[in-house]
Structure formats: C-alpha cells, structure tokens
Tab-separated table of C-alpha atoms in Angstrom:
chain	number	residue	atom	x	y	z
A	1	UNK	CA	-5.894	-16.905	-30.985
A	2	UNK	CA	-6.372	-19.011	-27.767
A	3	UNK	CA	-9.608	-19.021	-25.906
A	4	UNK	CA	-10.017	-16.339	-23.479
A	5	UNK	CA	-8.772	-17.536	-20.034
A	6	UNK	CA	-9.287	-15.136	-17.270
A	7	UNK	CA	-8.676	-15.504	-13.496
A	8	UNK	CA	-12.338	-14.670	-12.798
A	9	UNK	CA	-15.629	-15.258	-14.463
A	10	UNK	CA	-17.853	-13.061	-16.436
A	11	UNK	CA	-15.576	-9.811	-16.123
A	12	UNK	CA	-13.048	-7.962	-18.124
A	13	UNK	CA	-9.308	-8.625	-17.695
A	14	UNK	CA	-7.762	-6.856	-14.709
A	15	UNK	CA	-4.385	-5.057	-14.754
A	16	UNK	CA	-2.822	-4.076	-11.490
A	17	UNK	CA	0.031	-1.570	-11.742
A	18	UNK	CA	2.420	-1.468	-8.738
A	19	UNK	CA	3.642	2.081	-8.340
A	20	UNK	CA	7.027	2.898	-6.727
A	21	UNK	CA	8.094	6.438	-5.605
A	22	UNK	CA	10.102	6.944	-8.615
A	23	UNK	CA	7.748	5.450	-11.240
A	24	UNK	CA	7.673	7.559	-14.469
A	25	UNK	CA	4.167	9.040	-14.972
A	26	UNK	CA	2.783	6.815	-12.281
A	27	UNK	CA	-0.617	8.236	-12.271
A	28	UNK	CA	-0.998	8.303	-15.955
A	29	UNK	CA	-1.014	4.392	-16.503
A	30	UNK	CA	-4.897	4.236	-16.043
A	31	UNK	CA	-5.351	6.452	-19.158
A	32	UNK	CA	-3.432	4.106	-21.306
A	33	UNK	CA	-5.075	0.796	-20.501
A	34	UNK	CA	-7.634	-0.531	-23.032
A	35	UNK	CA	-11.216	0.601	-22.281
A	36	UNK	CA	-12.300	-2.997	-22.173
A	37	UNK	CA	-9.974	-3.889	-19.323
A	38	UNK	CA	-10.238	-3.216	-15.495
A	39	UNK	CA	-7.285	-1.162	-13.908
A	40	UNK	CA	-6.230	-0.921	-10.322
A	41	UNK	CA	-2.958	0.646	-8.765
A	42	UNK	CA	-1.130	-0.051	-5.600
A	43	UNK	CA	2.049	0.682	-3.888
A	44	UNK	CA	4.649	-1.995	-4.703
A	45	UNK	CA	5.062	-2.812	-0.948
A	46	UNK	CA	1.330	-3.730	-0.734
A	47	UNK	CA	2.259	-6.700	-2.912
A	48	UNK	CA	3.176	-8.579	0.121
A	49	UNK	CA	-0.439	-8.731	1.328
A	50	UNK	CA	-2.531	-7.881	-1.614
A	51	UNK	CA	-4.850	-10.568	-2.949
A	52	UNK	CA	-4.073	-11.389	-6.600
A	53	UNK	CA	-6.868	-13.928	-7.076
A	54	UNK	CA	-8.646	-11.718	-9.757
A	55	UNK	CA	-5.762	-10.076	-11.351
A	56	UNK	CA	-4.746	-11.136	-14.833
A	57	UNK	CA	-1.659	-8.983	-15.176
A	58	UNK	CA	0.564	-7.549	-12.663
A	59	UNK	CA	2.674	-4.663	-14.184
A	60	UNK	CA	5.975	-3.427	-12.538
A	61	UNK	CA	7.705	-0.144	-13.436
A	62	UNK	CA	11.563	-0.081	-13.964
A	63	UNK	CA	11.981	1.548	-10.610
A	64	UNK	CA	10.725	-1.236	-8.345
A	65	UNK	CA	12.475	-2.453	-5.175
A	66	UNK	CA	14.037	-5.644	-6.213
A	67	UNK	CA	15.276	-6.464	-2.810
A	68	UNK	CA	11.754	-6.405	-1.633
A	69	UNK	CA	10.513	-8.369	-4.615
A	70	UNK	CA	13.134	-11.006	-3.932
A	71	UNK	CA	11.846	-11.436	-0.373
A	72	UNK	CA	8.295	-12.301	-1.620
A	73	UNK	CA	9.526	-14.472	-4.381
A	74	UNK	CA	7.368	-17.458	-3.289
A	75	UNK	CA	4.102	-15.404	-3.637
A	76	UNK	CA	5.178	-14.189	-7.079
A	77	UNK	CA	5.959	-17.729	-8.249
A	78	UNK	CA	2.535	-19.082	-6.908
A	79	UNK	CA	0.693	-16.310	-8.673
A	80	UNK	CA	2.585	-17.177	-12.090
A	81	UNK	CA	1.869	-20.969	-11.443
A	82	UNK	CA	-1.813	-20.277	-11.054
A	83	UNK	CA	-2.022	-18.579	-14.422
A	84	UNK	CA	-1.297	-14.987	-13.576
A	85	UNK	CA	0.934	-12.884	-16.043
A	86	UNK	CA	3.688	-10.435	-15.355
A	87	UNK	CA	4.606	-7.266	-17.366
A	88	UNK	CA	8.111	-6.324	-16.062
A	89	UNK	CA	10.269	-3.235	-16.840
A	90	UNK	CA	13.659	-2.361	-15.931
A	91	UNK	CA	17.248	-3.509	-15.268
A	92	UNK	CA	17.289	-6.767	-13.443
A	93	UNK	CA	20.047	-6.659	-10.711
A	94	UNK	CA	18.517	-9.153	-8.215
A	95	UNK	CA	16.466	-11.658	-10.272
A	96	UNK	CA	13.170	-12.187	-8.186
A	97	UNK	CA	11.724	-14.870	-10.284
A	98	UNK	CA	13.546	-17.998	-11.367
A	99	UNK	CA	13.045	-17.175	-15.035
A	100	UNK	CA	14.870	-13.735	-14.799
A	101	UNK	CA	18.585	-13.089	-15.300
A	102	UNK	CA	20.820	-9.909	-14.469
A	103	UNK	CA	20.792	-7.027	-17.127
A	104	UNK	CA	23.579	-6.788	-19.698
A	105	UNK	CA	24.580	-3.478	-21.232
A	106	UNK	CA	25.565	-3.396	-24.823
A	107	UNK	CA	28.268	-1.159	-26.294
A	108	UNK	CA	27.025	2.327	-27.076
A	109	UNK	CA	29.291	2.600	-30.060
A	110	UNK	CA	28.565	2.306	-32.912
A	111	UNK	CA	25.044	3.851	-32.367
A	112	UNK	CA	23.426	1.161	-34.362
A	113	UNK	CA	23.939	-1.057	-31.242
A	114	UNK	CA	20.887	0.751	-29.738
A	115	UNK	CA	18.487	0.083	-32.747
A	116	UNK	CA	15.736	-2.249	-31.987
A	117	UNK	CA	15.379	-5.096	-34.354
A	118	UNK	CA	12.628	-7.701	-34.685
A	119	UNK	CA	13.287	-11.368	-33.657
A	120	UNK	CA	9.866	-13.124	-33.423
A	121	UNK	CA	7.628	-10.257	-32.513
A	122	UNK	CA	4.416	-12.099	-33.039
A	123	UNK	CA	1.146	-10.610	-31.524
A	124	UNK	CA	3.236	-8.362	-29.071
A	125	UNK	CA	5.228	-6.309	-31.610
A	126	UNK	CA	4.042	-7.560	-34.938
A	127	UNK	CA	2.164	-4.411	-35.914
A	128	UNK	CA	5.264	-2.107	-35.022
A	129	UNK	CA	7.286	-0.199	-37.431
A	130	UNK	CA	10.839	-1.224	-36.260
A	131	UNK	CA	12.415	1.872	-38.016
A	132	UNK	CA	10.520	4.330	-35.757
A	133	UNK	CA	8.673	2.918	-32.752
A	134	UNK	CA	11.602	2.660	-30.441
A	135	UNK	CA	12.839	6.159	-30.889
A	136	UNK	CA	11.854	8.481	-28.108
A	137	UNK	CA	11.592	11.926	-29.765
A	138	UNK	CA	13.909	10.737	-32.372
A	139	UNK	CA	16.729	9.571	-30.001
A	140	UNK	CA	18.086	6.119	-29.718
A	141	UNK	CA	19.024	4.600	-26.342
A	142	UNK	CA	15.804	5.788	-24.548
A	143	UNK	CA	13.972	2.587	-25.183
A	144	UNK	CA	16.662	0.356	-23.804
A	145	UNK	CA	20.539	-0.011	-23.670
A	146	UNK	CA	20.786	-3.693	-23.097
A	147	UNK	CA	19.191	-7.028	-22.440
A	148	UNK	CA	18.836	-9.921	-20.220
A	149	UNK	CA	19.267	-13.592	-20.993
A	150	UNK	CA	15.915	-15.264	-21.637
A	151	UNK	CA	15.072	-18.672	-20.039
A	152	UNK	CA	14.727	-21.864	-22.222
A	153	UNK	CA	11.563	-21.841	-24.139
A	154	UNK	CA	11.059	-18.095	-24.169
A	155	UNK	CA	10.086	-16.261	-27.233
A	156	UNK	CA	12.522	-13.601	-28.298
A	157	UNK	CA	10.482	-10.573	-29.358
A	158	UNK	CA	13.026	-7.796	-30.054
A	159	UNK	CA	16.871	-7.558	-30.341
A	160	UNK	CA	19.454	-5.084	-29.338
A	161	UNK	CA	23.318	-4.970	-29.460
A	162	UNK	CA	26.081	-5.412	-31.969
A	163	UNK	CA	29.967	-5.262	-32.160
A	164	UNK	CA	31.886	-3.368	-29.598
A	165	UNK	CA	35.187	-1.696	-30.031
A	166	UNK	CA	37.166	-4.903	-30.137
A	167	UNK	CA	34.888	-6.477	-32.654
A	168	UNK	CA	33.207	-8.805	-30.166
A	169	UNK	CA	29.432	-8.994	-30.709
A	170	UNK	CA	27.198	-8.737	-27.750
A	171	UNK	CA	23.532	-9.050	-28.879
A	172	UNK	CA	20.464	-10.395	-26.991
A	173	UNK	CA	16.583	-10.095	-26.418
A	174	UNK	CA	15.713	-6.658	-25.122
A	175	UNK	CA	12.065	-7.909	-25.111
A	176	UNK	CA	11.115	-11.457	-24.498
A	177	UNK	CA	8.187	-13.595	-23.182
A	178	UNK	CA	8.172	-16.857	-21.422
A	179	UNK	CA	5.293	-19.007	-20.382
A	180	UNK	CA	5.722	-21.028	-17.217
A	181	UNK	CA	4.716	-24.800	-17.986
A	182	UNK	CA	1.098	-25.032	-16.869
A	183	UNK	CA	1.059	-21.466	-15.677
A	184	UNK	CA	1.083	-17.696	-16.720
A	185	UNK	CA	3.492	-15.670	-18.764
A	186	UNK	CA	6.393	-13.305	-17.892
A	187	UNK	CA	6.868	-10.419	-20.359
A	188	UNK	CA	10.379	-8.783	-19.752
A	189	UNK	CA	11.288	-5.391	-21.131
A	190	UNK	CA	14.856	-4.456	-20.447
A	191	UNK	CA	14.137	-0.659	-20.272
A	192	UNK	CA	12.449	1.626	-17.759
A	193	UNK	CA	8.902	2.167	-19.157
A	194	UNK	CA	7.728	0.426	-22.369
A	195	UNK	CA	4.483	2.228	-22.094
A	196	UNK	CA	6.135	5.412	-23.293
A	197	UNK	CA	6.373	3.967	-26.775
A	198	UNK	CA	3.522	4.040	-29.324
A	199	UNK	CA	0.963	3.691	-26.467
A	200	UNK	CA	-1.029	6.905	-26.374
A	201	UNK	CA	-4.890	5.791	-26.588
A	202	UNK	CA	-4.993	7.727	-29.852
A	203	UNK	CA	-2.187	5.813	-31.505
A	204	UNK	CA	-2.767	2.955	-33.870
A	205	UNK	CA	-1.129	0.457	-33.774
A	206	UNK	CA	-0.856	0.789	-29.846
A	207	UNK	CA	2.032	-1.107	-28.400
A	208	UNK	CA	0.755	-1.279	-24.855
A	209	UNK	CA	-2.632	-2.695	-25.851
A	210	UNK	CA	-1.117	-5.262	-28.144
A	211	UNK	CA	1.218	-6.436	-25.274
A	212	UNK	CA	-1.566	-6.654	-22.752
A	213	UNK	CA	-3.886	-8.477	-25.142
A	214	UNK	CA	-1.168	-10.824	-26.325
A	215	UNK	CA	-0.292	-11.647	-22.742
A	216	UNK	CA	-3.849	-12.716	-21.814
A	217	UNK	CA	-5.353	-13.946	-25.068
A	218	UNK	CA	-2.654	-15.337	-27.507
A	219	UNK	CA	-1.068	-18.575	-27.536
A	220	UNK	CA	2.582	-17.100	-27.863
A	221	UNK	CA	4.546	-18.680	-26.647
A	222	UNK	CA	2.828	-22.089	-26.819
A	223	UNK	CA	1.413	-23.660	-23.765
A	224	UNK	CA	3.403	-26.562	-22.147
A	225	UNK	CA	2.069	-28.926	-19.538
A	226	UNK	CA	3.395	-28.565	-16.029
A	227	UNK	CA	5.915	-31.082	-14.668
A	228	UNK	CA	4.063	-34.083	-13.412
A	229	UNK	CA	1.006	-33.471	-15.558
A	230	UNK	CA	-0.059	-35.593	-18.442
C-alpha cells in the first residue's frame, strides 16, 4: 500500500459529491461514505467556481451535464494534474477529460454478455464475488450495459460483453482506472451509479469503500513521472 498522500495536512480524506437534478438517491451518498472520511456535496454547476484545493476525490453521478463539464475541462485537468482523483459514473457521450472515450453498448443477447467478469480487479474489486455483486435484485444489465475504451496505461478492472448475433465479439472494460503521469487517478464506471452495488454501510466487503480507499491509498495503477520530470 502506498503512503497516504492527501491534498491537505492532518485531516481525513475528503469526498465531494456533485449532484445533478436527476441523480439517483442524491441525498443518500453521505450515509455510504466511510466514517473516517469527510464528505460534502454541491450542485454540479458549482464546480465552475468551487475551490478543490482540499478535495481528494470528486464524484460524479451518471446524470451529470457533460456539455457543462466539457466547458470547464481545463479546470478538471488542472485538478487531476495536481493530484486530485475522479470517481466517474455514466455513459460518456462528450468526453470532458482527455482520457475519456464515448460509451459503447454491447449486444444484449445472449444475456451472458451483461455478466461482469474480473480483469485486474486489484484493491478496487478484489474482495467482490463476481457471481453476485453486479446483480441488482438478481437482474443482469442494471450494473452496466457497455464499456468505454480505456486510455493507454489504464488498469482494466472489470469486463463486459461477448458475441453478438453475427458472432462478432464486442468486449471491453466496464470499470477501469487510470493515473495521470505525475498526477491523480480517474476511476470510470460505465453505468449510472456504482454505489448501488454492495455498498450499504453494513455490507462487508463494501465496494464503495474499497474503491474510495484504493483511489487515495493504493499504488494501483503504478505511478509514472510526469512528462519533463526526472
């Protein structure tokens, strides 16, 4: 486990949840956060002016306004370059960070295409039972129905997809994490709300807790020097 590196001294990690008007359970997220973390919430449009200097993880729901986020891309990149981390949910239609790619749906038949499989789950998904954790009330397809291409150097955490009606295989990373060289990490979940799954405070293992702690405290994926640095 890497040494703890926070964006402020002597305090607990800080998660900022950016709400949108259509966010699922947008007032419930605070009850899911680890007790040894700090939590705050704001409207997604406040991101244009909000100070992120003491925020360790910025979390976006799958309902965020991507046109707006694209308009403040420079601020988001600066936050990432400074060591901040993103936990992103949703279908990317307009990439608002250079590392993002558009969502790609996988064929719904056979139904096994929607089953989630481990790739390199590491500290993020390593405690999960892949036979059960991604089934919402026993139903496949609630977790996600596709993936996005991950940037070079990303750690593929979970896979989705398989053969379509014509036999062509479409498979890719439904969950991946990438570290900006010399900066922070981007965790991408290509579904609406990852905190719906195995993340109740009473559940162990707890997926939401594992993802947050792995983002801030783990060395996955390995750090790389920024361009121009020794």
